[in-house]
Amino acid sequence: MNNKYVIDFPAINQQVNGHRLAYLDSAATTQKPASVIKAVNDYYNLFNANPHRGAYYLSVKATEMYENAREVVKDFIGADKSKEIVFVKNATEGFNLLAYSYGMNFISEGDEIVISIAEHHSNLVPWQQVAKARGAVLKYMYLNEDGIISDDEIENKITEKTKIVSVTHVSNVLGTINPVKKIIEKAHSVGAIAILDGAQSIPHMKVNVKDLDADFVVFSGHKMLSPMGIGVVYGKEKLLEKMPPFMFGGDMIEYVWEQEATFAEVPFKFEGGTQNVGGAVGLTAAIKYLNEVGMQNVEEHEKELVSYAIEKLSEIPHVTIYGTKDIDKKAGVLSFNVDEVHPHDVSTILDSYGIAIRAGHHCANPLMRHMKINATCRASFYIYNTKEDIDALAEALKNTRKWLGYGSK
Ligand SMILES: Cc1ncc(COP(=O)(O)O)c(C=O)c1O
């Protein structure tokens, strides 16, 4: 085994269908290292209580652990203040928070919201709702033949009418790293706010929200080694301050009278009800693990794997790879198809070899239509993957057409 991290991941070290598991679906969710599982376990074994409410030892401890997670996330993404970190359930809830709290209140008739055609539905459908409710226009930046948003597209689509630009940092389908610095600068030059979908970037590369000058960044913990059910919205303090709460109820209030209520300060006014302390503890342990590996190493490892995968899959007849092959513009996500074999069949056949890939539209229907395809197979990589996983994928792929009676070529 040429990868020292594999040993840390219990789920990776198993046989599936009589084969060594090759888990190639980290863009959907990552496996969890034993240290994260232990941290969550310890929390529930020793410290579980409702945070922010109790005046006793366990509740104080749970509060400390929850608030420490905010501090750890703040440092990880280079934010200024921990109050700029809002915990949510996942990236989807994060975008809904922004759409309902910012979009529904600060977008007016005729305003334009600009996204890219490569957005995950979670950074698309909420903006459709805002555009419909507010009489605004939802505009798309399209991709060139390499799957890239060109400078012209940025210049032409983001105009004086634009009020929100919300774009993914890394495409969950093509793995393309978008020119987000340029997009954010252009958004700011016309007075729009810039939102970054960091779901596929924060887990895989060093991202500094201040260097990028993003107004909001949204991501999910479960795609970066932590448990499901915890996600993050980073927002600049001055914007969070002016936004109304999104969910109303316990914990997010200051005072409540019969007909009126005042709300807690940022970030608590956005965190209604009992929060996912176990998830926040898991996220803290996940970030500790990633910091120990080093984000530079994470990124380099994935680039090496995706280059190797492009090389191996390019050698196989009847396999089409989508998106740029320029490694500088690509993260560890590779979409491909096998001629005449539906991606679901490819995935099922690969599963019989213990290989887990994703097949389908990847929650990106408009992108699929733009590319004139229905679905793709997607292999995605993380620190626990090895070249051996890719060799297994390539070997099994050679057999997919044979399984369905197309012969070996
Ligand atoms: C780019 C991107 N954005 C947003 C999401 C939504 O994440 P979640 O399902 O955790 O809300 C995903 C999930 O695959 C994604 O890949």
CSV table of N, CA and C in Angstrom, one decimal, residues 53-158:
chain,number,residue,atom,x,y,z
A,53,ARG,N,-27.8,26.3,26.9
A,53,ARG,CA,-29.1,26.4,27.7
A,53,ARG,C,-28.8,26.1,29.2
A,54,GLY,N,-28.0,25.1,29.4
A,54,GLY,CA,-27.9,24.6,30.8
A,54,GLY,C,-26.7,25.4,31.5
A,55,ALA,N,-26.9,25.4,32.8
A,55,ALA,CA,-25.8,26.1,33.7
A,55,ALA,C,-25.0,25.0,34.4
A,56,TYR,N,-25.1,23.8,33.9
A,56,TYR,CA,-24.4,22.7,34.6
A,56,TYR,C,-23.2,22.2,33.7
A,57,TYR,N,-22.3,21.4,34.3
A,57,TYR,CA,-21.1,21.0,33.7
A,57,TYR,C,-21.2,20.5,32.3
A,58,LEU,N,-22.1,19.5,32.0
A,58,LEU,CA,-22.2,18.9,30.7
A,58,LEU,C,-22.7,19.9,29.6
A,59,SER,N,-23.6,20.8,30.0
A,59,SER,CA,-24.1,21.7,29.0
A,59,SER,C,-23.0,22.8,28.7
A,60,VAL,N,-22.3,23.2,29.7
A,60,VAL,CA,-21.2,24.1,29.5
A,60,VAL,C,-20.2,23.5,28.6
A,61,LYS,N,-19.9,22.2,28.9
A,61,LYS,CA,-18.9,21.5,28.1
A,61,LYS,C,-19.3,21.4,26.6
A,62,ALA,N,-20.6,21.0,26.4
A,62,ALA,CA,-21.2,20.9,25.0
A,62,ALA,C,-21.1,22.3,24.3
A,63,THR,N,-21.4,23.4,25.1
A,63,THR,CA,-21.4,24.7,24.5
A,63,THR,C,-19.9,25.0,24.1
A,64,GLU,N,-19.0,24.7,25.0
A,64,GLU,CA,-17.6,25.0,24.7
A,64,GLU,C,-17.1,24.3,23.4
A,65,MET,N,-17.5,23.0,23.3
A,65,MET,CA,-17.1,22.2,22.1
A,65,MET,C,-17.7,22.7,20.9
A,66,TYR,N,-19.0,23.1,20.9
A,66,TYR,CA,-19.7,23.7,19.8
A,66,TYR,C,-19.1,25.0,19.3
A,67,GLU,N,-18.8,25.9,20.3
A,67,GLU,CA,-18.2,27.2,19.9
A,67,GLU,C,-16.8,27.0,19.5
A,68,ASN,N,-16.1,26.0,20.1
A,68,ASN,CA,-14.7,25.8,19.6
A,68,ASN,C,-14.7,25.4,18.1
A,69,ALA,N,-15.7,24.6,17.7
A,69,ALA,CA,-15.8,24.2,16.3
A,69,ALA,C,-15.9,25.5,15.4
A,70,ARG,N,-16.6,26.5,15.9
A,70,ARG,CA,-16.8,27.7,15.1
A,70,ARG,C,-15.4,28.3,14.9
A,71,GLU,N,-14.6,28.3,16.0
A,71,GLU,CA,-13.3,28.9,15.9
A,71,GLU,C,-12.4,28.2,15.0
A,72,VAL,N,-12.5,26.8,15.0
A,72,VAL,CA,-11.6,26.0,14.2
A,72,VAL,C,-12.0,26.2,12.7
A,73,VAL,N,-13.3,26.2,12.4
A,73,VAL,CA,-13.7,26.5,11.0
A,73,VAL,C,-13.2,27.8,10.5
A,74,LYS,N,-13.3,28.8,11.4
A,74,LYS,CA,-12.9,30.2,11.1
A,74,LYS,C,-11.4,30.2,10.6
A,75,ASP,N,-10.6,29.5,11.4
A,75,ASP,CA,-9.1,29.5,11.1
A,75,ASP,C,-8.9,28.7,9.9
A,76,PHE,N,-9.6,27.6,9.7
A,76,PHE,CA,-9.4,26.7,8.5
A,76,PHE,C,-9.6,27.5,7.2
A,77,ILE,N,-10.7,28.3,7.2
A,77,ILE,CA,-11.0,29.0,5.9
A,77,ILE,C,-10.5,30.5,5.9
A,78,GLY,N,-9.7,30.8,6.9
A,78,GLY,CA,-9.1,32.2,6.9
A,78,GLY,C,-10.1,33.3,7.1
A,79,ALA,N,-11.2,33.1,7.9
A,79,ALA,CA,-12.2,34.2,8.1
A,79,ALA,C,-11.6,35.0,9.2
A,80,ASP,N,-12.2,36.2,9.4
A,80,ASP,CA,-11.8,37.2,10.4
A,80,ASP,C,-12.3,36.8,11.8
A,81,LYS,N,-13.6,36.5,11.8
A,81,LYS,CA,-14.2,36.4,13.2
A,81,LYS,C,-15.0,35.1,13.2
A,82,SER,N,-15.1,34.5,14.4
A,82,SER,CA,-15.9,33.2,14.5
A,82,SER,C,-17.4,33.5,14.3
A,83,LYS,N,-17.8,34.8,14.6
A,83,LYS,CA,-19.3,35.1,14.4
A,83,LYS,C,-19.7,35.1,12.9
A,84,GLU,N,-18.6,35.0,12.0
A,84,GLU,CA,-18.9,34.9,10.6
A,84,GLU,C,-19.2,33.5,10.1
A,85,ILE,N,-19.1,32.6,11.1
A,85,ILE,CA,-19.4,31.2,10.8
A,85,ILE,C,-20.8,30.8,11.3
A,86,VAL,N,-21.7,30.4,10.4
A,86,VAL,CA,-23.0,30.0,10.8
A,86,VAL,C,-23.1,28.5,10.5
A,87,PHE,N,-23.5,27.7,11.5
A,87,PHE,CA,-23.7,26.3,11.3
A,87,PHE,C,-25.0,26.0,10.7
A,88,VAL,N,-25.1,25.1,9.7
A,88,VAL,CA,-26.3,24.6,9.1
A,88,VAL,C,-26.2,23.1,9.0
A,89,LYS,N,-27.2,22.5,8.4
A,89,LYS,CA,-27.3,21.1,8.3
A,89,LYS,C,-26.3,20.6,7.1
A,90,ASN,N,-26.3,21.3,6.1
A,90,ASN,CA,-25.5,20.9,4.9
A,90,ASN,C,-25.4,22.1,3.9
A,91,ALA,N,-24.8,22.0,2.8
A,91,ALA,CA,-24.7,23.1,1.8
A,91,ALA,C,-26.0,23.5,1.3
A,92,THR,N,-26.9,22.5,1.1
A,92,THR,CA,-28.3,22.8,0.6
A,92,THR,C,-29.0,23.8,1.6
A,93,GLU,N,-28.9,23.5,2.9
A,93,GLU,CA,-29.6,24.4,3.8
A,93,GLU,C,-28.9,25.8,3.8
A,94,GLY,N,-27.6,25.7,3.6
A,94,GLY,CA,-26.8,27.0,3.5
A,94,GLY,C,-27.3,27.9,2.4
A,95,PHE,N,-27.5,27.3,1.2
A,95,PHE,CA,-28.0,28.1,0.1
A,95,PHE,C,-29.5,28.5,0.3
A,96,ASN,N,-30.2,27.7,1.0
A,96,ASN,CA,-31.6,28.1,1.3
A,96,ASN,C,-31.6,29.3,2.2
A,97,LEU,N,-30.7,29.2,3.2
A,97,LEU,CA,-30.6,30.4,4.1
A,97,LEU,C,-30.3,31.6,3.4
A,98,LEU,N,-29.3,31.6,2.4
A,98,LEU,CA,-28.9,32.8,1.7
A,98,LEU,C,-30.1,33.2,0.8
A,99,ALA,N,-30.7,32.2,0.1
A,99,ALA,CA,-31.8,32.6,-0.8
A,99,ALA,C,-33.0,33.2,0.0
A,100,TYR,N,-33.3,32.6,1.1
A,100,TYR,CA,-34.5,33.2,1.8
A,100,TYR,C,-34.2,34.4,2.6
A,101,SER,N,-33.0,34.4,3.2
A,101,SER,CA,-32.7,35.6,4.1
A,101,SER,C,-32.2,36.7,3.3
A,102,TYR,N,-31.3,36.5,2.4
A,102,TYR,CA,-30.7,37.6,1.6
A,102,TYR,C,-31.5,37.8,0.3
A,103,GLY,N,-31.7,36.7,-0.5
A,103,GLY,CA,-32.4,36.9,-1.8
A,103,GLY,C,-33.8,37.5,-1.7
A,104,MET,N,-34.6,36.9,-0.8
A,104,MET,CA,-36.0,37.3,-0.8
A,104,MET,C,-36.1,38.7,-0.2
A,105,ASN,N,-35.1,39.2,0.5
A,105,ASN,CA,-35.2,40.6,1.1
A,105,ASN,C,-34.4,41.7,0.4
A,106,PHE,N,-33.4,41.3,-0.4
A,106,PHE,CA,-32.6,42.3,-1.0
A,106,PHE,C,-32.6,42.3,-2.6
A,107,ILE,N,-33.5,41.4,-3.1
A,107,ILE,CA,-33.6,41.4,-4.6
A,107,ILE,C,-34.9,42.0,-5.0
A,108,SER,N,-34.9,42.8,-6.0
A,108,SER,CA,-36.1,43.5,-6.5
A,108,SER,C,-36.4,43.1,-7.9
A,109,GLU,N,-37.6,43.5,-8.4
A,109,GLU,CA,-38.0,43.3,-9.7
A,109,GLU,C,-37.0,43.8,-10.7
A,110,GLY,N,-36.6,42.9,-11.7
A,110,GLY,CA,-35.7,43.4,-12.8
A,110,GLY,C,-34.2,43.1,-12.4
A,111,ASP,N,-34.0,42.9,-11.1
A,111,ASP,CA,-32.6,42.6,-10.7
A,111,ASP,C,-32.2,41.2,-11.4
A,112,GLU,N,-30.9,41.0,-11.5
A,112,GLU,CA,-30.4,39.8,-12.1
A,112,GLU,C,-29.5,39.0,-11.1
A,113,ILE,N,-29.7,37.7,-11.1
A,113,ILE,CA,-28.9,36.8,-10.3
A,113,ILE,C,-28.2,35.9,-11.3
A,114,VAL,N,-26.9,35.9,-11.2
A,114,VAL,CA,-26.0,35.2,-12.2
A,114,VAL,C,-25.4,33.9,-11.5
A,115,ILE,N,-25.6,32.8,-12.1
A,115,ILE,CA,-25.0,31.5,-11.7
A,115,ILE,C,-24.3,30.9,-12.9
A,116,SER,N,-23.7,29.8,-12.7
A,116,SER,CA,-23.2,29.1,-13.9
A,116,SER,C,-24.1,27.9,-14.3
A,117,ILE,N,-23.9,27.4,-15.5
A,117,ILE,CA,-24.7,26.3,-15.9
A,117,ILE,C,-24.3,25.0,-15.2
A,118,ALA,N,-23.1,25.0,-14.6
A,118,ALA,CA,-22.6,23.8,-14.0
A,118,ALA,C,-22.9,23.7,-12.5
A,119,GLU,N,-23.9,24.5,-12.0
A,119,GLU,CA,-24.2,24.5,-10.6
A,119,GLU,C,-24.9,23.2,-10.2
A,120,HIS,N,-24.6,22.7,-9.0
A,120,HIS,CA,-25.4,21.7,-8.3
A,120,HIS,C,-26.8,22.3,-8.1
A,121,HIS,N,-27.8,21.4,-8.1
A,121,HIS,CA,-29.2,21.9,-7.9
A,121,HIS,C,-29.3,22.8,-6.6
A,122,SER,N,-28.5,22.5,-5.6
A,122,SER,CA,-28.7,23.2,-4.4
A,122,SER,C,-28.2,24.7,-4.5
A,123,ASN,N,-27.4,25.0,-5.5
A,123,ASN,CA,-27.1,26.4,-5.8
A,123,ASN,C,-27.8,26.9,-7.0
A,124,LEU,N,-28.9,26.3,-7.3
A,124,LEU,CA,-29.7,26.7,-8.5
A,124,LEU,C,-31.2,26.8,-8.2
A,125,VAL,N,-31.7,25.7,-7.7
A,125,VAL,CA,-33.2,25.8,-7.4
A,125,VAL,C,-33.6,26.9,-6.4
A,126,PRO,N,-32.8,27.1,-5.4
A,126,PRO,CA,-33.2,28.2,-4.4
A,126,PRO,C,-33.2,29.5,-5.2
A,127,TRP,N,-32.3,29.8,-6.1
A,127,TRP,CA,-32.3,31.0,-6.8
A,127,TRP,C,-33.4,31.1,-7.8
A,128,GLN,N,-33.9,30.0,-8.4
A,128,GLN,CA,-35.1,30.0,-9.2
A,128,GLN,C,-36.3,30.5,-8.4
A,129,GLN,N,-36.4,30.0,-7.1
A,129,GLN,CA,-37.5,30.4,-6.2
A,129,GLN,C,-37.4,31.9,-6.0
A,130,VAL,N,-36.2,32.5,-5.7
A,130,VAL,CA,-36.0,33.9,-5.4
A,130,VAL,C,-36.4,34.7,-6.7
A,131,ALA,N,-35.9,34.3,-7.8
A,131,ALA,CA,-36.2,35.0,-9.1
A,131,ALA,C,-37.7,35.0,-9.3
A,132,LYS,N,-38.4,33.9,-9.1
A,132,LYS,CA,-39.9,33.8,-9.4
A,132,LYS,C,-40.6,34.8,-8.4
A,133,ALA,N,-40.2,34.7,-7.1
A,133,ALA,CA,-41.0,35.4,-6.1
A,133,ALA,C,-40.7,36.9,-6.2
A,134,ARG,N,-39.5,37.3,-6.6
A,134,ARG,CA,-39.2,38.7,-6.6
A,134,ARG,C,-39.2,39.4,-8.0
A,135,GLY,N,-39.6,38.6,-9.0
A,135,GLY,CA,-39.6,39.2,-10.4
A,135,GLY,C,-38.2,39.5,-10.9
A,136,ALA,N,-37.3,38.7,-10.5
A,136,ALA,CA,-35.9,38.9,-10.9
A,136,ALA,C,-35.6,37.9,-12.1
A,137,VAL,N,-34.4,38.1,-12.7
A,137,VAL,CA,-34.0,37.3,-13.8
A,137,VAL,C,-32.8,36.4,-13.3
A,138,LEU,N,-32.9,35.1,-13.6
A,138,LEU,CA,-31.8,34.2,-13.3
A,138,LEU,C,-31.1,33.9,-14.6
A,139,LYS,N,-29.8,34.4,-14.6
A,139,LYS,CA,-29.0,34.3,-15.8
A,139,LYS,C,-27.8,33.3,-15.6
A,140,TYR,N,-27.4,32.6,-16.7
A,140,TYR,CA,-26.4,31.6,-16.6
A,140,TYR,C,-25.2,32.0,-17.4
A,141,MET,N,-24.0,31.7,-16.7
A,141,MET,CA,-22.8,31.7,-17.5
A,141,MET,C,-22.6,30.3,-18.0
A,142,TYR,N,-22.4,30.2,-19.3
A,142,TYR,CA,-22.2,28.8,-19.9
A,142,TYR,C,-20.7,28.5,-20.0
A,143,LEU,N,-20.5,27.2,-20.4
A,143,LEU,CA,-19.1,26.7,-20.4
A,143,LEU,C,-18.7,26.6,-21.9
A,144,ASN,N,-17.4,26.8,-22.1
A,144,ASN,CA,-16.9,26.6,-23.5
A,144,ASN,C,-16.6,25.1,-23.6
A,145,GLU,N,-16.1,24.7,-24.8
A,145,GLU,CA,-16.0,23.2,-25.1
A,145,GLU,C,-15.1,22.5,-24.1
A,146,ASP,N,-14.2,23.2,-23.4
A,146,ASP,CA,-13.4,22.5,-22.4
A,146,ASP,C,-14.0,22.5,-21.0
A,147,GLY,N,-15.3,23.0,-21.0
A,147,GLY,CA,-16.0,23.0,-19.7
A,147,GLY,C,-15.6,24.1,-18.8
A,148,ILE,N,-15.1,25.2,-19.4
A,148,ILE,CA,-14.6,26.3,-18.6
A,148,ILE,C,-15.5,27.6,-18.9
A,149,ILE,N,-15.6,28.4,-17.8
A,149,ILE,CA,-16.3,29.7,-18.0
A,149,ILE,C,-15.3,30.7,-18.5
A,150,SER,N,-15.5,31.2,-19.7
A,150,SER,CA,-14.5,32.1,-20.4
A,150,SER,C,-14.6,33.5,-19.8
A,151,ASP,N,-13.5,34.2,-20.0
A,151,ASP,CA,-13.5,35.6,-19.5
A,151,ASP,C,-14.7,36.4,-20.2
A,152,ASP,N,-14.9,36.2,-21.5
A,152,ASP,CA,-16.0,36.9,-22.2
A,152,ASP,C,-17.3,36.6,-21.5
A,153,GLU,N,-17.5,35.3,-21.1
A,153,GLU,CA,-18.8,35.0,-20.5
A,153,GLU,C,-19.0,35.7,-19.1
A,154,ILE,N,-17.9,35.8,-18.4
A,154,ILE,CA,-17.9,36.6,-17.1
A,154,ILE,C,-18.3,38.1,-17.4
A,155,GLU,N,-17.6,38.6,-18.4
A,155,GLU,CA,-17.8,40.1,-18.7
A,155,GLU,C,-19.2,40.3,-19.2
A,156,ASN,N,-19.7,39.4,-20.0
A,156,ASN,CA,-21.0,39.7,-20.7
A,156,ASN,C,-22.2,39.4,-19.7
A,157,LYS,N,-22.1,38.4,-18.9
A,157,LYS,CA,-23.2,38.1,-18.1
A,157,LYS,C,-23.4,38.9,-16.8
A,158,ILE,N,-22.3,39.3,-16.2
A,158,ILE,CA,-22.3,40.1,-15.0
A,158,ILE,C,-22.4,41.5,-15.3
